[in-house]
XYZ file of N, CA and C in Angstrom:
702
model
N -25.590 4.558 -0.719
C -24.827 5.372 -2.149
C -25.044 6.555 -2.505
N -24.421 7.047 -3.096
C -24.076 8.492 -3.500
C -24.070 8.276 -5.382
N -23.561 8.074 -5.618
C -22.499 7.749 -7.094
C -21.144 6.488 -6.976
N -21.888 5.280 -7.768
C -20.498 4.728 -7.823
C -20.045 4.965 -9.154
N -18.710 5.236 -9.024
C -17.814 5.421 -9.970
C -16.915 4.488 -10.171
N -16.569 3.103 -9.531
C -15.605 2.775 -10.114
C -15.932 1.198 -8.978
N -15.672 0.486 -10.103
C -15.905 -1.269 -9.925
C -14.593 -2.214 -9.959
N -14.509 -2.778 -9.452
C -13.160 -3.923 -9.225
C -13.500 -5.181 -8.983
N -13.334 -6.119 -9.688
C -13.618 -7.642 -9.729
C -12.458 -8.586 -9.212
N -12.369 -9.508 -8.416
C -11.495 -10.528 -8.015
C -12.399 -11.616 -7.758
N -12.378 -12.678 -8.654
C -13.217 -13.810 -8.212
C -14.777 -13.306 -8.297
N -15.441 -13.887 -7.325
C -16.501 -13.307 -6.561
C -16.692 -12.308 -6.269
N -15.831 -11.601 -5.660
C -15.624 -10.411 -4.692
C -15.333 -8.880 -5.643
N -16.545 -7.957 -4.985
C -17.199 -6.778 -6.233
C -16.447 -5.615 -5.447
N -15.267 -4.826 -5.443
C -15.077 -3.614 -4.639
C -15.708 -2.419 -4.673
N -16.639 -1.641 -4.439
C -17.243 -0.311 -5.486
C -16.678 0.771 -4.659
N -16.315 1.427 -5.725
C -16.377 3.183 -4.431
C -16.520 4.577 -5.101
N -17.874 4.540 -4.255
C -18.348 5.639 -4.086
C -17.674 7.370 -4.196
N -18.196 8.100 -5.130
C -17.728 9.728 -5.088
C -17.349 10.501 -3.646
N -18.586 9.911 -2.437
C -18.946 10.413 -1.699
C -18.720 9.754 -0.275
N -18.866 8.349 -0.144
C -19.064 7.682 0.873
C -18.255 6.266 0.354
N -17.085 6.598 0.343
C -15.820 5.801 0.311
C -16.322 4.387 -0.289
N -15.834 3.165 0.310
C -15.546 1.977 -0.601
C -16.714 0.859 0.107
N -17.126 -0.232 -1.080
C -18.470 -1.243 0.311
C -17.736 -2.518 -0.682
N -17.599 -3.627 -0.118
C -17.375 -4.912 -0.498
C -18.491 -5.637 -0.706
N -18.776 -5.928 -2.171
C -20.014 -7.372 -2.318
C -19.415 -8.692 -2.578
N -20.526 -9.732 -2.219
C -20.201 -10.929 -3.153
C -21.359 -11.621 -3.865
N -20.854 -11.964 -5.092
C -21.405 -12.474 -5.817
C -21.717 -14.274 -5.712
N -22.761 -14.939 -5.571
C -23.384 -15.860 -5.434
C -23.887 -16.686 -6.427
N -23.094 -17.255 -6.967
C -23.053 -17.627 -8.425
C -24.436 -18.243 -8.549
N -23.932 -19.790 -7.234
C -25.380 -20.861 -7.915
C -27.015 -20.138 -7.182
N -26.354 -18.734 -6.431
C -27.848 -18.320 -6.183
C -28.327 -17.400 -6.982
N -27.211 -16.896 -7.465
C -27.518 -15.625 -8.356
C -27.991 -14.493 -7.653
N -26.981 -14.092 -6.608
C -27.625 -13.103 -5.802
C -26.179 -12.106 -5.360
N -26.391 -10.945 -5.323
C -25.139 -10.216 -5.128
C -25.489 -9.753 -3.244
N -24.829 -9.814 -2.872
C -25.129 -9.671 -1.072
C -23.787 -8.731 -0.722
N -24.427 -8.004 0.527
C -23.621 -6.727 1.310
C -22.316 -7.822 1.707
N -21.277 -7.156 1.838
C -19.936 -7.734 2.881
C -20.054 -7.003 3.679
N -19.065 -6.255 3.434
C -18.581 -5.059 4.706
C -18.241 -3.625 3.891
N -18.171 -2.568 4.850
C -17.657 -1.188 4.323
C -17.215 0.065 4.630
N -16.933 0.963 4.595
C -16.395 1.548 5.484
C -17.179 2.863 5.592
N -17.272 3.254 6.779
C -18.777 4.050 7.160
C -18.492 5.437 7.143
N -16.732 5.734 6.886
C -16.513 7.369 7.145
C -16.910 7.907 5.554
N -17.295 8.906 6.017
C -17.308 9.568 4.368
C -15.965 9.607 4.028
N -15.837 9.332 2.740
C -14.685 9.704 1.847
C -14.403 10.082 0.342
N -13.760 10.813 0.172
C -14.340 11.546 -0.833
C -13.152 11.035 -1.940
N -13.513 9.810 -3.034
C -12.563 8.781 -3.511
C -12.563 8.993 -5.199
N -10.909 8.788 -5.379
C -10.837 8.791 -6.939
C -10.436 7.374 -7.700
N -9.849 6.845 -7.022
C -9.727 5.255 -7.595
C -9.878 4.460 -6.582
N -9.606 3.165 -6.636
C -9.768 2.029 -5.992
C -9.133 0.676 -6.405
N -8.832 -0.431 -5.764
C -8.291 -1.337 -6.428
C -7.527 -2.703 -5.056
N -8.276 -3.902 -5.795
C -7.634 -4.822 -4.866
C -6.019 -4.834 -4.064
N -5.334 -4.841 -3.156
C -3.805 -5.681 -3.151
C -4.170 -7.190 -2.719
N -3.328 -7.519 -2.911
C -2.985 -9.196 -2.777
C -1.952 -9.613 -2.404
N -1.472 -10.529 -1.687
C -0.500 -10.663 -0.950
C -0.699 -12.188 -0.533
N -1.095 -13.096 -1.522
C -1.430 -14.720 -1.083
C -2.310 -14.713 -0.569
N -2.488 -15.522 0.355
C -4.275 -15.723 1.055
C -4.622 -13.946 1.287
N -3.921 -13.044 1.680
C -4.408 -11.892 2.013
C -5.050 -11.094 0.868
N -6.136 -10.669 1.495
C -6.619 -9.664 1.032
C -6.723 -8.327 1.301
N -6.598 -7.037 0.593
C -6.728 -5.754 1.162
C -7.011 -4.892 0.234
N -7.844 -3.905 0.534
C -8.665 -3.067 -0.646
C -7.775 -1.528 -0.325
N -7.180 -1.524 -1.404
C -6.304 0.005 -1.412
C -7.174 1.324 -2.176
N -7.501 2.553 -1.763
C -7.948 3.739 -2.288
C -7.148 4.906 -1.859
N -7.738 6.035 -3.259
C -7.144 6.892 -3.420
C -7.843 8.335 -3.355
N -7.588 9.230 -2.012
C -8.677 10.370 -2.052
C -8.399 11.869 -2.664
N -9.174 12.692 -2.264
C -9.047 13.977 -2.682
C -8.325 14.493 -1.661
N -7.766 14.483 -0.780
C -6.664 14.494 -0.264
C -5.149 14.093 -0.630
N -5.190 13.184 -1.341
C -3.814 12.704 -2.248
C -3.417 12.122 -1.510
N -4.321 10.789 -0.481
C -3.694 9.801 -0.019
C -4.239 8.309 -0.290
N -3.323 7.701 -0.012
C -3.819 6.316 -0.361
C -3.981 5.965 1.116
N -5.102 4.347 1.268
C -5.141 4.274 2.299
C -5.588 2.278 2.126
N -5.315 1.764 3.311
C -5.373 0.455 3.039
C -6.309 -0.027 4.442
N -7.351 -0.554 3.467
C -8.326 -1.657 4.401
C -8.750 -2.678 4.471
N -8.882 -3.393 5.218
C -9.048 -5.274 5.631
C -9.825 -5.394 6.312
N -10.571 -6.572 5.278
C -11.927 -7.117 6.446
C -11.615 -7.842 7.295
N -11.578 -7.732 9.384
C -11.645 -8.934 10.084
C -12.600 -8.987 10.743
N -13.524 -10.106 10.245
C -14.840 -9.857 11.322
C -14.325 -10.325 12.649
N -13.099 -10.845 12.752
C -13.185 -11.571 14.046
C -12.931 -10.424 15.147
N -12.947 -8.984 14.961
C -12.034 -8.008 15.225
C -13.332 -7.224 15.697
N -13.605 -6.629 16.926
C -14.954 -5.890 17.916
C -15.103 -4.928 16.646
N -13.845 -4.270 16.748
C -13.927 -2.957 15.974
C -14.662 -3.162 14.429
N -14.571 -4.249 13.633
C -15.679 -4.245 12.679
C -16.309 -4.682 12.667
N -17.225 -4.569 14.110
C -19.113 -4.975 14.133
C -19.387 -6.099 13.195
N -18.595 -7.342 13.633
C -19.532 -8.362 13.073
C -18.781 -8.387 11.611
N -17.865 -7.726 11.394
C -17.379 -7.688 9.658
C -17.880 -6.834 9.155
N -18.836 -5.843 9.612
C -19.841 -4.885 8.730
C -18.673 -3.766 8.184
N -18.333 -3.764 9.058
C -17.135 -2.537 9.029
C -15.863 -3.019 8.286
N -15.178 -2.217 7.752
C -14.194 -2.268 6.937
C -13.323 -1.413 8.323
N -11.918 -2.310 8.532
C -10.782 -1.074 8.962
C -9.530 -1.207 8.463
N -9.399 0.433 9.035
C -8.225 0.814 7.909
C -6.790 0.280 8.331
N -5.789 -0.073 8.005
C -4.371 -0.713 8.283
C -3.692 -0.015 8.527
N -3.329 0.766 7.312
C -2.542 1.716 6.791
C -2.554 3.147 5.835
N -1.949 3.866 6.334
C -2.259 5.184 5.396
C -0.919 6.034 5.065
N -1.110 6.499 3.361
C -0.090 7.167 2.923
C -0.197 8.122 2.061
N 0.586 9.898 2.215
C 0.496 10.762 1.419
C 1.216 10.357 0.173
N 0.526 10.545 -1.235
C 1.693 10.488 -2.195
C 1.756 11.876 -2.567
N 0.795 12.953 -2.332
C 1.431 14.390 -2.554
C 0.533 14.542 -4.303
N -0.182 13.728 -4.720
C -0.686 13.840 -5.956
C -2.166 13.202 -5.885
N -3.133 13.731 -6.824
C -4.231 12.942 -7.245
C -4.108 11.816 -8.213
N -5.083 10.461 -7.015
C -4.167 9.204 -8.098
C -5.365 8.963 -8.605
N -6.220 9.189 -9.776
C -7.503 8.594 -10.474
C -7.393 7.408 -11.071
N -6.229 6.781 -11.135
C -6.154 5.227 -11.803
C -5.007 4.200 -10.829
N -5.886 2.966 -10.806
C -4.716 2.250 -10.030
C -5.196 0.868 -10.659
N -4.209 -0.274 -10.663
C -4.553 -1.123 -11.250
C -3.438 -2.246 -10.968
N -3.473 -3.534 -11.035
C -2.731 -4.558 -10.433
C -1.881 -5.383 -11.758
N -0.353 -5.953 -11.419
C 0.005 -6.672 -11.456
C 0.788 -7.529 -11.119
N 0.499 -9.206 -11.369
C 1.606 -9.902 -10.487
C 2.916 -9.648 -10.720
N 3.559 -9.902 -9.597
C 5.137 -9.701 -9.481
C 5.334 -10.067 -10.333
N 6.938 -9.698 -10.453
C 7.824 -10.515 -11.871
C 8.636 -11.360 -11.151
N 8.580 -12.623 -11.822
C 8.895 -13.668 -10.904
C 10.138 -14.166 -11.339
N 10.592 -14.168 -12.521
C 11.776 -14.269 -12.694
C 13.168 -13.064 -12.868
N 14.054 -13.006 -12.232
C 15.139 -12.134 -12.297
C 16.076 -12.365 -13.420
N 15.829 -11.205 -13.925
C 16.514 -11.337 -15.486
C 17.915 -11.381 -15.697
N 19.038 -10.599 -14.076
C 20.136 -11.097 -14.343
C 20.668 -12.546 -14.248
N 19.689 -13.526 -12.783
C 20.487 -14.627 -13.104
C 19.539 -15.746 -13.861
N 17.953 -15.249 -14.091
C 17.273 -16.330 -15.016
C 16.220 -17.220 -13.829
N 16.797 -17.076 -12.707
C 16.080 -17.849 -11.743
C 14.448 -17.156 -11.378
N 13.522 -17.765 -10.774
C 12.482 -18.074 -10.373
C 12.368 -17.134 -8.762
N 11.404 -16.489 -8.523
C 11.126 -15.798 -6.685
C 9.922 -16.775 -6.925
N 9.701 -18.195 -6.550
C 8.354 -19.020 -6.627
C 7.783 -18.346 -4.981
N 8.237 -17.592 -3.987
C 7.429 -16.879 -2.844
C 6.963 -15.612 -3.262
N 7.156 -15.199 -4.355
C 6.155 -14.294 -4.661
C 5.102 -14.723 -5.821
N 5.043 -15.553 -6.155
C 4.182 -16.602 -7.396
C 2.899 -15.959 -6.938
N 2.136 -15.588 -5.753
C 0.827 -15.067 -5.567
C 1.086 -13.695 -5.108
N 1.661 -12.902 -5.223
C 1.776 -11.395 -4.947
C 1.878 -10.884 -5.794
N 0.532 -9.404 -5.759
C 0.200 -8.484 -6.897
C 1.016 -7.149 -6.274
N 1.696 -6.475 -7.362
C 2.132 -4.909 -7.322
C 0.566 -3.978 -7.585
N 0.791 -3.369 -6.758
C -0.599 -2.224 -7.269
C -0.249 -1.469 -7.236
N -0.726 -0.829 -9.073
C 0.105 0.277 -9.275
C -0.881 1.657 -9.689
N -0.243 2.890 -9.107
C -1.798 3.956 -9.429
C -1.039 5.098 -10.107
N -1.861 6.273 -10.525
C -1.066 6.951 -11.869
C -2.127 8.207 -11.533
N -1.309 9.610 -11.635
C -1.764 10.499 -11.017
C -2.055 11.546 -12.142
N -2.724 12.254 -11.513
C -3.607 13.534 -12.492
C -1.856 14.625 -12.869
N -1.278 14.713 -12.308
C 0.277 15.257 -12.636
C 1.293 14.106 -13.794
N 0.864 13.085 -13.934
C 1.457 12.084 -15.361
C 2.494 11.299 -13.773
N 2.308 11.393 -12.227
C 3.460 10.458 -12.174
C 2.882 9.302 -11.907
N 3.946 7.974 -11.927
C 2.974 6.809 -11.376
C 4.181 6.223 -10.062
N 3.484 5.369 -8.978
C 3.921 4.652 -8.465
C 3.480 3.396 -8.172
N 4.009 3.047 -7.175
C 3.352 1.066 -6.834
C 3.402 1.047 -4.990
N 2.005 -0.063 -5.188
C 2.531 -0.444 -3.462
C 2.582 -1.518 -3.400
N 4.087 -2.589 -2.871
C 4.285 -3.762 -3.139
C 4.334 -4.458 -1.655
N 3.873 -5.479 -1.466
C 3.434 -6.129 0.077
C 5.184 -6.881 -0.199
N 5.198 -6.628 1.295
C 6.988 -7.608 1.421
C 6.595 -7.960 3.072
N 7.151 -9.096 2.797
C 7.080 -9.921 4.526
C 7.903 -9.010 5.246
N 7.201 -9.747 6.577
C 7.155 -9.016 7.922
C 8.764 -8.495 8.413
N 9.323 -8.974 8.276
C 11.099 -9.175 8.768
C 11.590 -8.284 7.556
N 11.299 -7.994 6.281
C 11.815 -6.720 5.648
C 11.196 -5.415 5.969
N 10.099 -5.754 6.424
C 9.018 -4.188 6.701
C 9.491 -3.895 7.905
N 10.433 -4.855 8.974
C 10.565 -4.076 10.103
C 12.188 -3.401 10.133
N 13.161 -4.397 8.827
C 14.125 -3.735 8.935
C 14.473 -2.184 7.867
N 13.493 -2.329 6.803
C 13.080 -1.559 6.001
C 12.667 0.140 6.671
N 11.616 -0.127 7.935
C 11.249 0.297 8.426
C 12.497 1.197 9.598
N 13.028 0.643 10.414
C 14.286 0.971 10.708
C 15.160 1.943 9.819
N 15.250 1.518 8.582
C 16.185 1.562 7.928
C 15.356 3.607 7.702
N 14.460 3.491 6.852
C 13.599 4.853 6.833
C 13.889 5.666 8.017
N 13.519 5.151 9.143
C 13.633 6.650 10.181
C 14.863 6.796 10.233
N 16.356 5.984 10.001
C 17.137 6.290 10.107
C 18.015 7.504 9.112
N 17.518 7.032 8.084
C 17.260 8.095 7.070
C 16.885 9.065 6.838
N 15.419 9.600 7.879
C 15.032 10.670 7.948
C 16.294 11.847 9.034
N 17.119 11.196 9.747
C 18.261 11.647 10.571
C 18.990 12.026 9.881
N 19.319 10.954 8.888
C 21.067 10.783 8.074
C 21.009 11.921 7.095
N 19.762 12.100 6.310
C 19.750 13.022 5.214
C 19.518 14.388 5.535
N 20.078 15.495 5.178
C 18.920 16.753 4.571
C 18.249 16.875 3.880
N 17.221 17.421 4.974
C 15.549 17.311 3.836
C 15.758 18.528 3.142
N 14.766 18.435 2.195
C 14.610 19.706 1.273
C 14.029 20.221 1.467
N 14.829 21.444 1.398
C 13.780 23.019 2.182
C 13.387 22.708 3.690
N 14.224 22.074 4.062
C 14.270 21.739 5.733
C 12.866 20.740 5.915
N 11.829 20.096 4.950
C 10.368 19.810 4.885
C 10.912 18.192 5.270
N 9.950 17.733 6.709
C 10.168 16.600 6.964
C 9.833 15.563 6.488
N 9.854 14.495 6.118
C 9.830 13.167 4.930
C 7.767 12.964 5.618
N 8.433 12.303 7.112
C 7.777 11.904 8.017
C 5.933 13.000 8.029
N 6.634 13.718 8.567
C 5.049 14.964 7.642
C 4.300 14.704 7.005
N 5.171 14.991 6.133
C 5.023 15.231 4.477
C 4.276 13.827 3.965
N 4.514 12.475 4.717
C 3.599 11.574 3.908
C 2.671 10.685 4.919
N 2.398 12.200 6.521
C 1.643 11.635 7.074
C -0.179 11.959 6.435
N -0.961 10.944 6.734
C -1.955 11.081 6.016
C -2.765 12.468 6.504
N -3.163 13.030 5.375
C -4.233 14.616 5.573
C -5.175 14.311 5.540
N -6.042 14.905 6.311
C -7.487 14.883 6.524
C -8.128 16.027 6.907
N -9.383 16.304 7.131
C -10.259 16.945 7.515
C -11.054 16.857 8.505
N -11.099 15.722 8.976
C -11.694 15.283 10.361
C -10.445 15.201 10.982
N -11.010 15.576 12.466
C -10.394 16.172 13.834
C -10.022 14.642 14.634
N -11.132 13.365 13.508
C -11.027 12.547 14.611
C -10.200 11.175 13.908
N -9.536 11.923 13.078
C -8.774 10.719 12.227
C -7.660 10.286 12.253
N -7.151 9.469 12.833
C -5.244 9.087 13.456
C -5.070 8.031 12.229
N -3.328 8.767 12.403
C -2.824 8.162 10.867
C -2.145 6.634 11.145
N -2.345 5.510 10.454
C -1.964 4.396 11.000
C -0.467 4.068 10.202
N -0.313 5.224 8.913
C 1.049 5.161 8.559
C 1.089 3.364 7.630
N 2.111 2.325 8.225
C 2.468 1.297 7.988
C 2.708 0.734 6.837
N 3.134 2.297 5.702
C 3.209 1.940 4.451
C 4.896 2.581 4.272
N 5.759 2.240 4.058
C 6.844 2.584 3.709
C 7.635 3.717 2.492
N 8.140 4.590 2.797
C 8.254 5.611 1.871
C 9.639 4.261 1.110
N 9.722 4.274 0.093
C 10.316 3.539 -1.037
C 11.140 4.041 -1.491
N 11.089 5.980 -1.888
C 12.184 6.575 -2.536
C 13.084 6.980 -1.829
N 12.531 7.078 -0.095
C 13.640 7.570 0.860
C 14.445 6.196 1.372
N 13.967 5.303 1.656
C 15.064 4.216 1.596
C 15.708 3.832 0.206
N 15.230 4.020 -0.843
C 16.248 3.803 -1.655
C 17.431 4.681 -2.129
N 17.512 5.891 -1.651
C 18.654 6.899 -1.135
C 19.467 6.180 -0.215
N 19.416 4.752 0.437
C 20.362 4.679 1.233
C 21.753 4.225 0.293
N 20.925 3.405 -1.212
C 21.928 3.116 -2.333
C 22.824 4.093 -2.454
N 22.320 5.182 -2.298
C 23.753 6.972 -2.847
C 24.530 7.305 -1.960
N 24.564 6.212 -0.087
C 25.332 7.188 0.909
C 26.623 6.377 0.250
N 27.939 7.198 1.024
C 29.167 6.476 0.764
C 29.181 5.096 1.650
N 30.530 4.396 1.048
C 30.358 3.036 2.267
C 30.206 3.394 3.671
N 30.791 4.347 3.707
C 31.389 4.832 5.460
C 29.911 5.123 6.360
N 29.273 5.375 5.104
C 27.753 6.568 5.916
C 26.920 5.054 5.986
N 26.805 3.852 5.017
C 26.312 2.617 4.758
C 26.255 1.385 5.981
N 27.726 1.804 6.198
C 28.204 0.588 7.277
C 27.213 1.202 8.444
N 27.291 2.734 8.790
C 26.909 3.071 10.095
C 25.644 3.308 9.944
N 24.993 3.649 8.983
C 23.740 3.078 9.334
C 22.881 1.922 9.473
N 23.489 0.504 8.663
C 22.735 -0.674 9.086
C 24.008 -0.768 10.948
N 24.791 -0.538 10.840
C 25.661 -0.937 12.555
C 24.235 -0.349 13.447
N 23.780 0.822 13.356
C 22.820 1.340 14.084
C 21.674 0.890 14.152
N 20.958 -0.048 13.001
C 19.774 -0.632 12.916
C 19.689 -2.187 13.365
N 21.378 -2.221 13.379
C 21.281 -3.841 13.803
C 21.136 -4.938 12.752
N 22.068 -4.607 11.418
C 21.758 -5.052 10.559
C 23.175 -5.179 9.599
N 23.010 -5.701 8.474
C 24.082 -5.563 7.473
C 24.094 -4.689 6.458
N 25.163 -4.258 5.748
C 24.915 -3.461 4.707
C 23.798 -4.203 3.725
N 24.736 -5.435 3.145
C 24.702 -6.676 2.656
C 22.816 -7.111 2.464
N 22.458 -7.187 3.492
C 21.186 -7.338 3.860
C 20.116 -5.984 3.264
N 20.506 -4.864 3.819
C 19.602 -3.997 3.229
C 19.498 -3.783 1.271
N 20.910 -3.583 1.151
C 20.782 -3.377 -0.543
C 19.776 -4.722 -1.115
N 19.905 -6.061 -0.289
C 19.644 -7.029 -0.613
C 18.116 -6.793 -0.883
N 17.319 -6.614 0.416
C 15.938 -5.892 -0.257
C 15.366 -5.323 -0.998
N 16.407 -4.164 -1.269
C 16.067 -2.732 -2.089
C 16.031 -3.405 -3.607
N 17.137 -4.682 -3.566
C 17.146 -5.028 -5.020
C 16.089 -6.143 -5.035
N 15.478 -6.863 -4.093
C 14.568 -7.418 -4.427
C 13.183 -6.689 -4.428
N 13.021 -5.883 -3.837
C 11.402 -4.716 -4.288
C 11.670 -4.762 -5.871
N 12.769 -4.037 -6.116
C 13.402 -3.583 -7.483
C 13.167 -4.896 -8.686
N 13.488 -5.890 -8.400
C 13.348 -7.409 -9.631
C 11.517 -7.540 -9.297
N 10.981 -7.521 -8.380
C 9.626 -7.525 -8.368
C 8.737 -6.652 -9.270
N 9.144 -5.905 -9.071
C 8.480 -4.516 -9.852
C 9.294 -3.974 -10.983
N 9.960 -4.995 -11.683
C 10.434 -3.808 -13.003
C 10.080 -4.873 -14.126
N 8.404 -4.406 -14.421
C 7.738 -4.318 -16.158
C 8.015 -3.461 -16.654
N 8.843 -2.727 -16.450
C 8.604 -1.185 -17.665
C 10.117 -0.934 -17.290
């Protein structure tokens, strides 16, 4: 370690971010009063901020870096690549285009303000917000596998459906930026802003897009509205 500038704690787990050497996970054993090493990312990474990402029983570790990326790591000891669990595995990455220096978690909003009903399925799910140096704010929201697949197809369709501003391709812009030649992009994070542009298409365009990806307009809209309800804290 060179310089640890951020500590995040959840129960007995500690997530530490180093200014040059990425993130490390520790576990505190209260009965023995021992702080032990669990796992870490062995690749150099100039971190800006870090936070846990909670989806029920699933826990991931989010980190932002100097290249304006958000990266998600998982602890998967049964995987050969993790070397017995000592190495954190990168599961997703996304370039946000800003230096995010603050991250924090908020539990998903369970009550729908329009109906008053509670979404118990999201009771143990958290929204991980990030705030950047240019004043922008964004968030990461874990979503069910089926909804992810639908929205992923929608995202791919929207890339070809909409004209790109200044001829810039959203896929290339959001791809992981790195100075290392051996770093492969994992993606697995959807561009929510791009998906939400589906709502502003004409009825005919919405129907055409939904038919192309094998679903209905109502299903796609319901997904997007559900994401908005779960994150409607501000």
